Coordinates of N, CA, C and O in Angstrom, one line a residue:
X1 N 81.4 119.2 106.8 CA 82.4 118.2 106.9 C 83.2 118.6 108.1 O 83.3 119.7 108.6
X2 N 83.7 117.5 108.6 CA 83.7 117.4 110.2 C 85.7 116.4 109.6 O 85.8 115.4 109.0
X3 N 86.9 117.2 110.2 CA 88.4 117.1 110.3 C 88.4 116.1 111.9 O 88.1 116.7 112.9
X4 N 88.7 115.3 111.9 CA 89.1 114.5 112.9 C 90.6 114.4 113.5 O 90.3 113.6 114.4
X5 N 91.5 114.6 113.6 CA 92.7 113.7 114.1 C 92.6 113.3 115.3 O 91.9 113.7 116.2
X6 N 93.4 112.2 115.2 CA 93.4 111.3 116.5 C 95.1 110.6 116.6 O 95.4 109.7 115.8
X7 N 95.8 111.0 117.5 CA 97.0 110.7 117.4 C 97.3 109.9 118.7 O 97.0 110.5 119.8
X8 N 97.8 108.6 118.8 CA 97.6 107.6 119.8 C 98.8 106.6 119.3 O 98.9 106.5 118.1
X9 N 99.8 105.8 120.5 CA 100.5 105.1 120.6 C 100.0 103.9 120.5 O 98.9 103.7 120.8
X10 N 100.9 102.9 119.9 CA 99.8 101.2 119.6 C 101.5 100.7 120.4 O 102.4 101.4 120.9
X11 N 101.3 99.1 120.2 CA 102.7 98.2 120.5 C 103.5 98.0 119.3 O 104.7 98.0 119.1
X12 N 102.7 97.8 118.6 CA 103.6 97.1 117.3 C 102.8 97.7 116.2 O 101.6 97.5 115.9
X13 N 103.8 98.9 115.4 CA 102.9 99.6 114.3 C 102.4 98.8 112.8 O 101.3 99.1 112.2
X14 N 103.4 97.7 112.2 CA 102.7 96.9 111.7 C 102.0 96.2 111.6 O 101.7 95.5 110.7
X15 N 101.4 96.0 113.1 CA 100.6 94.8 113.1 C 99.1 96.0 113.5 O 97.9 95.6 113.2
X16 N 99.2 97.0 114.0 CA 98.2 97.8 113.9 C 98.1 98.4 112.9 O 96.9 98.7 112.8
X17 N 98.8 98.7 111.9 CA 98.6 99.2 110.4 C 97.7 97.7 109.5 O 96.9 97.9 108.6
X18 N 98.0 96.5 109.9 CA 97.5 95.5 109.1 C 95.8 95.6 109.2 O 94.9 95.6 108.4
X19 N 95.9 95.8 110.6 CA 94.4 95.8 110.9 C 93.4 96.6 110.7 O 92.3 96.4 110.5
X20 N 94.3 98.0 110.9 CA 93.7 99.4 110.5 C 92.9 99.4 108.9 O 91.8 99.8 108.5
X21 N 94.2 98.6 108.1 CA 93.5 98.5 106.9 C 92.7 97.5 106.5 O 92.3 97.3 105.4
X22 N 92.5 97.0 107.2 CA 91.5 96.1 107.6 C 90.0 96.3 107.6 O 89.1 95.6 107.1
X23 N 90.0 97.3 108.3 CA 88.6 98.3 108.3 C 88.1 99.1 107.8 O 87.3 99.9 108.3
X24 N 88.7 98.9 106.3 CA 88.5 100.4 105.7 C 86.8 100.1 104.9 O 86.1 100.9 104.3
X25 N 86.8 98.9 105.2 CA 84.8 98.6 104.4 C 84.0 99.2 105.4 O 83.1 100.1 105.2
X26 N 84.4 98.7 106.9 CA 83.7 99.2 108.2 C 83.5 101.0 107.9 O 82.4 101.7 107.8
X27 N 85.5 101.5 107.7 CA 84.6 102.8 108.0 C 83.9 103.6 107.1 O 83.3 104.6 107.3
X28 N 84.1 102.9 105.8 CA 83.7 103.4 104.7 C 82.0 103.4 104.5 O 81.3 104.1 103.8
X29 N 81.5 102.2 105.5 CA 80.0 102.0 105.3 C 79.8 103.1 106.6 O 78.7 103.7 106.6
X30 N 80.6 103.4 107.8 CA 80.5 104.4 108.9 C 80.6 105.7 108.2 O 80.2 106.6 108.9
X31 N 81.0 106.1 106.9 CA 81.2 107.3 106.7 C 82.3 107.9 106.8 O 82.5 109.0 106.3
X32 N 83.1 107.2 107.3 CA 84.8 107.8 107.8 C 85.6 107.7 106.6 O 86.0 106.6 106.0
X33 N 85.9 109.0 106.2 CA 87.0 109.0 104.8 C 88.5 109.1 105.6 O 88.7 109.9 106.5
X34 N 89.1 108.5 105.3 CA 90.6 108.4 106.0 C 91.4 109.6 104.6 O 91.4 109.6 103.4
X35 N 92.1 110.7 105.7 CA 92.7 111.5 104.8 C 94.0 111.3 104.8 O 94.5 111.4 103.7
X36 N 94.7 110.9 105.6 CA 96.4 110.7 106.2 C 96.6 109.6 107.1 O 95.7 109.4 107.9
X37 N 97.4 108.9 107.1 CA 97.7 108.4 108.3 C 99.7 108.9 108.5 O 100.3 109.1 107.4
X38 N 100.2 109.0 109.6 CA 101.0 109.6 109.8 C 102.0 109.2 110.9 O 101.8 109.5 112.0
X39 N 103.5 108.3 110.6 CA 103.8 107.6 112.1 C 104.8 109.1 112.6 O 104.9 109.9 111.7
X40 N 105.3 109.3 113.8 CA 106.2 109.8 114.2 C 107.5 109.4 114.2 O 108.1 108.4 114.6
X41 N 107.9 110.8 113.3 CA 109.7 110.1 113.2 C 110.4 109.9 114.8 O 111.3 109.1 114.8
X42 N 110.2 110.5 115.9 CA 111.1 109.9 116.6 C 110.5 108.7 117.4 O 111.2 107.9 118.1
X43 N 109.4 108.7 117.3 CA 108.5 107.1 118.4 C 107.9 106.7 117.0 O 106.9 107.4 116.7
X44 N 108.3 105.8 116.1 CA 107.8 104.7 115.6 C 106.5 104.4 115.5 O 105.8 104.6 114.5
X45 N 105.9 103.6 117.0 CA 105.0 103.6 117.0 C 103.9 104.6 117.2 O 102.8 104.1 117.6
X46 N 103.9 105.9 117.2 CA 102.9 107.0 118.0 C 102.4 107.4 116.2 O 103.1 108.1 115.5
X47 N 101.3 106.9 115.8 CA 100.4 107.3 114.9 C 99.4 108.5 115.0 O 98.8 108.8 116.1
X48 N 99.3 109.1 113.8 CA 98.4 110.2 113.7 C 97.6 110.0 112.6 O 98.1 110.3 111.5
X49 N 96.1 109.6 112.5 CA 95.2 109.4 111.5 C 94.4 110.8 111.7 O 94.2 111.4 112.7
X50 N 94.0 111.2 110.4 CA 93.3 112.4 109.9 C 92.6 111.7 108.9 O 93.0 111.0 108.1
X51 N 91.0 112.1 109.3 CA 90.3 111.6 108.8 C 88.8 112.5 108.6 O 88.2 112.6 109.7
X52 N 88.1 113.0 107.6 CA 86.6 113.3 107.5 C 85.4 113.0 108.0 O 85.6 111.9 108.6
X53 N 84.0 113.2 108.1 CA 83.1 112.9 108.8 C 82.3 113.8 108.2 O 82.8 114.8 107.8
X54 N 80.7 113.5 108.1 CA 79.8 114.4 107.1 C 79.8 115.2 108.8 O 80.0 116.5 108.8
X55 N 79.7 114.7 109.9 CA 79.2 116.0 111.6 C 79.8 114.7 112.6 O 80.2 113.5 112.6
X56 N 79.6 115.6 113.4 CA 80.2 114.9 114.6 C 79.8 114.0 115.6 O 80.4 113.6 116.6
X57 N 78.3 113.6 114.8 CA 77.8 112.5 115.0 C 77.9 111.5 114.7 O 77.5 110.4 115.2
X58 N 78.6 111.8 113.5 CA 78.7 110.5 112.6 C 80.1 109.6 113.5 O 80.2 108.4 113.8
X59 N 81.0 110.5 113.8 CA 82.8 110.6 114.6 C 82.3 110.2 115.8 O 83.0 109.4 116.4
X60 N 81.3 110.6 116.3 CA 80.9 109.9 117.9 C 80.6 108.7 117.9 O 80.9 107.9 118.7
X61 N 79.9 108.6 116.5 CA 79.1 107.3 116.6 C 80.2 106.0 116.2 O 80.5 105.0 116.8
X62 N 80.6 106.3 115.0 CA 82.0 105.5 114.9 C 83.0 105.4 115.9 O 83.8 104.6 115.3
X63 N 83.7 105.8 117.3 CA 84.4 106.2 118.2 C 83.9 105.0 118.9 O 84.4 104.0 119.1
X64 N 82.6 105.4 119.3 CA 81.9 104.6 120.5 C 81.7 103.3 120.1 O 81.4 102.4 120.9
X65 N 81.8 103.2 118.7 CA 81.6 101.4 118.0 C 83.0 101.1 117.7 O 83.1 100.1 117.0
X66 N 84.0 101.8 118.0 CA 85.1 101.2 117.6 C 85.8 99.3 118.0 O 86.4 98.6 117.2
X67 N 85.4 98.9 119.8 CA 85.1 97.8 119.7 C 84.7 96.2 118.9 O 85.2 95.1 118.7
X68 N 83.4 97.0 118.5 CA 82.5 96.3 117.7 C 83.6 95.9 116.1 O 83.7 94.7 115.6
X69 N 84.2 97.0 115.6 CA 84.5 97.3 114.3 C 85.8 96.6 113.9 O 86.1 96.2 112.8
X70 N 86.6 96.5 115.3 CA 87.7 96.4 115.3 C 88.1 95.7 116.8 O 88.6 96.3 117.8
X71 N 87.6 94.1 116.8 CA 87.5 93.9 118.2 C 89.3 93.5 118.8 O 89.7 93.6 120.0
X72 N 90.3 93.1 117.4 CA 91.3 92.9 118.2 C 91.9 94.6 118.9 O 92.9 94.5 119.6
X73 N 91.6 95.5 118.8 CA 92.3 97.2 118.5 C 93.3 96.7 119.8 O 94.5 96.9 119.8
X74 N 92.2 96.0 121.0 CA 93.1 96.8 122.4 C 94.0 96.0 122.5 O 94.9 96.4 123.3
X75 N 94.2 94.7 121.9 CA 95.7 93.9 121.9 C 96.7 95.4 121.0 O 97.5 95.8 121.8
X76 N 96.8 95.9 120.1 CA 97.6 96.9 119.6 C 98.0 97.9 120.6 O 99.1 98.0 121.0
X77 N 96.7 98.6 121.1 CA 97.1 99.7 121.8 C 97.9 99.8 123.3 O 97.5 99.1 124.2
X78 N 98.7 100.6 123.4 CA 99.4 100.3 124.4 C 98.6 101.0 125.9 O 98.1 102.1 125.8
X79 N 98.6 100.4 127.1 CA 97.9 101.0 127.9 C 98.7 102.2 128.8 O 99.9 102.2 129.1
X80 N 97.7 103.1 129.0 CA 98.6 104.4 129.7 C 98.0 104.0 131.0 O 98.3 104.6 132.0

């Protein structure tokens, strides 16, 4: 078993939380067990998902299809 986090700023945390839950059939047939999700008390929007994976192939492979899974994501995410 394969510990993921991934901690990343969005625009608007409920409207990225709606969606997030959104995908929970996607990651669930990807293999991805969601362990936490986590906002930051001083930035609002700066989330931290913790999440499982049987290897890290499975985490690449869901990563690299995230597009596909979740095509509105990059309207949420804020650009650096």
């Amino acid at each position: 078993m394969v510990t993921v986090i991934n901690t990343h700023e969005v625009n608007d945390f409920s409207a990225w939380k709606q969606l997030f839950d959104s995908g929970a059939e996607n990651r669930s047939r990807a293999g991805i067990n969601i362990r936490d999700v986590y906002r930051d008390a001083d930035k609002p929007n700066k989330v931290t998902v913790i999440s499982e994976v049987a290897d890290r192939e499975t985490a690449r492979a869901f990563i690299a299809n995230l597009p596909r899974y979740w095509p509105k994501l990059q309207l949420l995410n804020q650009s650096s």
